[in-house]
Amino acid sequence: MLIKFKKASDVPSSEITSPSVYLNRRHFLQSAAIVGAGAAFGSIAGPAFAAPGNPGENLGNVNKTKWTQDSLGEKLTEYGPVTTYNNFYEFGTGKTDPADNAKNFKPRPWSLAVDGAVEKPGVYNLEDFLNPHQLEERVYRFRCVEAWSMVIPWVGIPLADVVKRFGATGNAKYVAFETLNDAERMPGQHRSVLEWPYREGLRIDEAMNPLSLLVVGLYGKVLPNQNGAPLRLMVPWKYGFKSIKSIVKMTFQEKEPPTSWNMSSSREYGFYSNVNPEVSHPRWSQAKERRIGDFLKRPTKMFNGYEEEVGQLYAGMDLKKNY
Ligand SMILES: Nc1nc2c(c(=O)[nH]1)N[C@H]1C(S)=C(S)[C@@H](COP(=O)(O)O)O[C@H]1N2
Ligand SMILES: [Mo]
C-alpha cells in the first residue's frame, strides 16, 4: 500500500493556528461580544456562546484540559494526514475519498434528535444542542481496527454532560447513535457497502466515562466534513469505527443497540470493540500498529493506553468473548 500524504510544508501557514493564538483571538472576540451585548441590553447574561462556524474556521473559547500533548508525551499527527486519510464510507471506501467527495457537503443547518429514555427528548438545532456546554481541547490517541493510529487534538464537549443535561432515566442502559441517512448529500450511500444509516452505540457507563467526547473540531478548527462534521463521537479506548460521524440521532434505551460493523460481520466486529493487543481480528493481529507518519510499527497498548481510566468498566468480563 502506497500512501502519499500532504507534507506539513504543503499546508499553508494560514491554516495552522497555534492554540495560544486561537485562544487569545477568541478571548478578544468574546470580550467584544460581551461589551456589545451589555451596550445593547444593559446587562451581561454570562459568557457569549460562539456557535461553531464553517468547517476549517477557527474555533474559539476552547478550554484546555489535562489531556494535552505534553501529558500524552507523543507527537501530534499532522493536519494533512488527519484530514486526507479517512474512513467515512458515506463518501466512498478509499482513504482519500472522504476528503474529495465531502467537499460540497453542507453540515449547517443541522438538527439532532435526542429521544428514548430521557426526561427532555426533542429535536435540537446544533447551536442549541451545544449552547450550554463549554468546548474543550483534548489530545487523544486514535486507533483504527485496520492497525493504523494517529494522535489528534480534538475539540468537543463531554458526552457525560450531555447525558446528564437531557436526564437519562433508569431505563437508559445504552445510548444508540445514528449518522445522517441521505444519499443525495452522502453519495457513498448509493452503494450498499454497509446498511445505512451507520449506527453505533455505547453502554451508558461507557458514555458517562470522562473520556467520551462529542467532537465539533480538531486542531482548533471547526470539524472538516471528512472527519464527521458537524458532530461526531470520540471514544479513544475503542477501535475507530465506534467513533460515529455526522450524528443526527441519539437514542437512550434499555436494549443493546445494533451497530453497523457488527451487523455487517459479527464474527469480526463486536459491540465492545475495545482496543486489545491480545485479541486478534480473525484476519490479522492487533498486537502492533502503524502510527501514521512513522516508519516502524509500535506495540498496541491495552485499551489504547487508557486502561487506568476505563479498565474497571469491564471488570469481570471475558474480553475474548466480548470483543
Ligand atoms: N458515519 C460513519 N462514521 C464512521 C465511519 C464511517 O464510515 N461512517 N468510519 C469509522 C472508522 S472505521 C474510523 S477509523 C473513523 C475514522 O475517523 P477519521 O477519518 O476522522 O480519522 O471514523 C469512524 N466513524
Ligand atoms: Mo477504522
XYZ file of C-alpha atoms and ligand atoms in Angstrom:
348
model
C 0.000 0.000 0.000
C 1.496 3.321 -1.019
C 0.043 6.430 0.531
C 1.044 9.932 -0.372
C 0.412 12.496 2.320
C 0.421 16.205 2.147
C 3.591 17.268 3.895
C 3.298 19.793 6.707
C 5.023 22.240 4.369
C 2.142 21.829 1.907
C -0.368 23.130 4.434
C -0.400 26.914 4.127
C 0.728 28.513 7.369
C -2.534 30.488 7.327
C -4.249 27.154 8.011
C -2.199 26.473 11.092
C -3.055 28.351 14.232
C -1.269 27.567 17.440
C -3.559 27.003 20.441
C -2.349 30.165 22.168
C -3.104 32.265 19.102
C -6.625 30.982 18.683
C -7.295 31.149 22.423
C -6.186 34.773 22.545
C -8.185 35.643 19.453
C -11.303 34.068 20.954
C -10.752 35.836 24.241
C -10.711 39.116 22.376
C -13.839 38.267 20.367
C -15.645 37.094 23.463
C -14.872 40.281 25.375
C -16.037 42.288 22.388
C -19.303 40.303 22.253
C -19.988 40.848 25.947
C -19.315 44.560 25.664
C -21.599 44.646 22.627
C -24.429 42.771 24.379
C -24.029 44.891 27.505
C -24.263 48.086 25.500
C -27.373 46.929 23.646
C -29.337 45.411 26.523
C -27.775 46.981 29.566
C -26.972 43.616 31.092
C -24.484 40.830 30.765
C -26.006 37.363 30.693
C -22.870 35.271 31.075
C -20.234 34.368 28.527
C -21.184 34.723 24.894
C -21.623 31.369 23.199
C -19.688 31.111 19.989
C -21.503 28.717 17.689
C -19.062 26.729 15.600
C -18.901 28.212 12.114
C -17.999 26.555 8.851
C -15.569 23.649 8.537
C -11.961 24.792 8.763
C -12.747 28.099 10.517
C -11.039 28.752 13.806
C -12.958 27.780 16.921
C -12.652 29.969 19.936
C -13.439 29.859 23.622
C -11.867 26.422 23.988
C -10.816 25.288 27.454
C -7.603 23.427 27.992
C -7.826 20.096 29.791
C -5.434 17.637 31.373
C -5.378 15.726 28.060
C -2.615 17.732 26.442
C 0.100 16.729 24.047
C 2.612 17.144 26.875
C 0.725 14.830 29.212
C 0.350 12.249 26.437
C 4.007 12.607 25.502
C 3.527 11.622 21.852
C 3.800 13.626 18.651
C 0.644 15.013 17.071
C -0.240 13.553 13.687
C -0.017 16.362 11.141
C -3.151 18.168 9.995
C -2.585 16.917 6.429
C -2.991 13.175 7.060
C -5.644 13.737 9.752
C -7.832 15.362 7.103
C -6.887 13.370 3.988
C -6.532 9.781 5.252
C -10.029 8.963 6.461
C -12.647 6.270 6.821
C -16.118 7.609 6.065
C -17.935 5.151 3.825
C -20.817 7.558 3.216
C -18.314 9.336 0.954
C -16.575 6.293 -0.528
C -14.418 3.446 0.711
C -10.985 4.762 -0.343
C -8.876 6.618 2.211
C -8.821 9.836 0.179
C -12.467 9.573 -0.962
C -13.936 11.415 2.054
C -11.709 14.467 1.555
C -12.575 14.500 -2.174
C -16.261 13.633 -2.039
C -17.349 15.511 1.090
C -16.138 18.877 -0.258
C -19.644 20.118 -1.036
C -21.381 18.573 1.966
C -23.238 21.233 3.986
C -23.161 20.492 7.724
C -25.322 23.563 8.518
C -28.127 23.870 9.378
C -28.057 20.624 11.338
C -30.580 19.106 13.692
C -30.093 16.414 16.223
C -32.820 14.232 17.744
C -32.464 13.110 21.350
C -35.054 10.501 22.230
C -35.947 7.393 24.207
C -35.398 7.096 27.956
C -34.679 10.767 28.706
C -36.560 13.465 30.591
C -36.001 16.083 27.875
C -36.380 14.445 24.482
C -36.521 16.716 21.468
C -35.095 17.798 18.170
C -32.475 20.472 18.609
C -30.564 22.526 16.152
C -26.836 22.096 16.592
C -26.295 25.502 18.172
C -28.980 24.895 20.819
C -27.656 21.422 21.445
C -24.149 22.771 22.101
C -25.083 26.077 23.668
C -24.845 25.407 27.413
C -21.622 23.455 27.090
C -18.044 24.643 27.169
C -15.768 23.456 24.373
C -12.637 21.578 25.473
C -9.469 20.565 23.708
C -8.238 17.024 24.269
C -5.300 15.290 22.677
C -6.175 11.606 22.284
C -4.641 8.581 20.641
C -6.875 7.166 17.935
C -6.528 3.525 16.833
C -8.307 2.142 13.765
C -9.181 -1.566 13.695
C -7.054 -1.668 10.499
C -3.970 -1.268 12.737
C -3.002 2.308 11.978
C -3.173 5.095 14.517
C -2.945 8.843 14.953
C -2.700 11.430 17.744
C -5.246 14.194 17.300
C -6.127 17.392 19.194
C -9.918 17.140 19.249
C -12.306 19.877 20.362
C -15.647 18.908 21.830
C -17.917 18.501 24.833
C -18.019 15.632 27.337
C -20.715 13.120 26.418
C -21.386 12.636 30.151
C -22.502 16.283 30.446
C -24.966 15.769 27.594
C -26.374 12.594 29.189
C -26.872 14.467 32.472
C -28.405 17.504 30.809
C -31.051 15.521 28.940
C -31.815 13.499 32.053
C -31.262 9.873 31.081
C -33.683 7.776 33.139
C -33.132 4.450 34.899
C -34.146 2.629 31.710
C -31.270 4.184 29.793
C -28.855 1.266 29.852
C -27.413 2.096 26.422
C -27.193 5.015 24.056
C -27.543 4.443 20.303
C -26.231 6.878 17.683
C -27.169 7.283 14.035
C -25.486 9.083 11.143
C -27.396 11.126 8.572
C -29.146 8.889 6.032
C -29.366 10.915 2.812
C -27.774 9.566 -0.356
C -28.271 12.928 -2.092
C -25.868 14.506 0.377
C -23.748 11.431 1.090
C -23.167 9.831 -2.312
C -21.400 6.755 -0.910
C -24.811 5.677 0.380
C -25.827 4.822 -3.186
C -23.727 1.696 -2.668
C -24.707 -0.942 -0.111
C -21.253 -1.423 1.395
C -22.970 -1.089 4.783
C -26.606 -0.958 5.782
C -27.447 2.739 6.105
C -27.679 4.713 8.273
C -24.384 3.998 10.007
C -25.169 3.055 13.624
C -23.139 2.825 16.766
C -23.767 2.530 20.462
C -22.284 2.588 23.925
C -23.253 1.173 27.259
C -24.422 4.046 29.452
C -21.433 3.752 31.808
C -19.116 3.967 28.781
C -20.982 7.075 27.638
C -20.627 8.553 31.144
C -16.889 7.873 31.307
C -14.997 11.182 31.372
C -13.009 10.214 28.248
C -16.086 10.053 25.975
C -16.272 13.183 23.860
C -18.711 14.600 21.320
C -16.430 16.305 18.848
C -17.058 19.506 16.875
C -13.500 20.341 15.894
C -9.851 19.414 15.616
C -6.628 21.401 15.624
C -8.601 24.356 16.987
C -10.797 24.448 13.886
C -14.367 23.549 13.081
C -14.501 19.844 12.194
C -13.809 19.235 8.481
C -16.555 17.363 6.622
C -14.367 14.309 6.044
C -13.810 13.949 9.793
C -17.539 13.789 10.555
C -18.916 17.336 10.555
C -20.655 18.775 12.322
C -20.705 16.364 15.288
C -19.021 13.015 15.850
C -18.176 10.742 18.725
C -14.675 10.047 20.063
C -14.136 7.108 22.393
C -10.350 6.736 22.329
C -10.075 3.330 24.062
C -12.162 1.688 21.317
C -11.415 0.952 17.673
C -12.074 3.888 15.382
C -15.312 2.586 13.916
C -17.088 3.132 17.255
C -16.493 6.868 16.798
C -19.515 7.528 14.598
C -19.544 10.622 12.375
C -22.172 13.210 11.369
C -24.576 12.212 14.129
C -28.284 13.088 13.709
C -29.809 10.976 16.478
C -29.063 9.777 19.981
C -31.496 7.275 21.497
C -31.384 6.178 25.122
C -32.675 2.659 25.533
C -32.813 -0.488 27.620
C -31.511 -2.903 24.964
C -28.052 -3.125 23.424
C -28.410 -1.359 20.063
C -27.423 -2.961 16.753
C -24.214 -1.482 15.326
C -23.186 -1.217 11.669
C -19.962 -3.194 11.637
C -21.414 -5.897 13.847
C -24.409 -6.171 11.503
C -22.028 -6.397 8.564
C -19.702 -9.025 10.069
C -20.426 -10.068 13.637
C -17.532 -12.529 13.719
C -15.079 -9.718 13.069
C -16.612 -6.759 14.910
C -18.229 -6.955 18.318
C -20.289 -4.417 20.226
C -17.452 -3.575 22.617
C -14.516 -3.274 20.200
C -12.117 -2.195 22.902
C -8.562 -1.854 21.643
C -6.873 -5.067 22.782
C -3.466 -6.223 21.532
C -4.182 -9.751 22.815
C -7.359 -10.354 20.838
C -6.685 -10.714 17.117
C -9.090 -9.751 14.396
C -9.929 -13.047 12.578
C -7.843 -11.832 9.606
C -4.933 -10.029 11.303
C -3.155 -9.436 14.582
C -3.903 -6.360 16.694
C -0.612 -6.570 18.617
C 1.047 -3.734 16.682
C 0.027 -0.600 14.848
C 1.490 1.853 12.392
C 1.364 5.392 13.713
C 0.667 7.459 10.615
C 3.879 9.300 9.778
C 6.134 6.666 11.394
C 8.097 4.052 9.525
C 8.328 1.338 12.175
C 5.328 -0.243 13.850
C 4.794 0.181 17.571
C 3.128 -2.153 20.075
C -0.570 -1.514 20.651
C -1.498 -0.808 24.252
C -4.397 -2.368 26.160
C -7.442 -0.081 25.848
C -5.234 2.030 23.581
C -3.297 3.217 26.643
C -6.398 4.269 28.600
C -6.623 1.230 30.874
C -6.366 3.289 34.048
C -9.408 5.341 33.040
C -11.632 2.613 31.601
C -10.351 -0.792 32.748
C -12.834 -1.009 35.626
C -15.772 -0.703 33.199
C -15.013 -4.258 32.064
C -14.053 -5.861 35.389
C -15.104 -9.500 35.384
C -15.895 -9.582 31.659
C -14.248 -12.070 29.319
C -12.698 -9.725 26.765
C -12.122 -12.559 24.281
C -15.850 -13.248 24.194
C -16.863 -9.602 24.476
C -14.651 -8.384 21.625
N -20.776 7.505 9.828
C -19.556 6.935 9.809
N -18.773 7.060 10.890
C -17.534 6.492 10.903
C -17.068 5.742 9.784
C -17.930 5.648 8.636
O -17.600 5.018 7.620
N -19.148 6.267 8.698
N -15.827 5.145 9.817
C -15.272 4.852 11.167
C -13.893 4.401 11.121
S -13.611 2.824 10.593
C -12.861 5.177 11.555
S -11.265 4.567 11.636
C -13.088 6.593 11.934
C -12.167 7.472 11.115
O -12.192 8.788 11.606
P -11.257 9.883 10.905
O -11.462 9.803 9.435
O -11.668 11.191 11.487
O -9.844 9.528 11.269
O -14.428 7.008 11.745
C -15.408 6.060 12.095
N -16.738 6.653 12.000
Mo -11.449 2.249 11.400
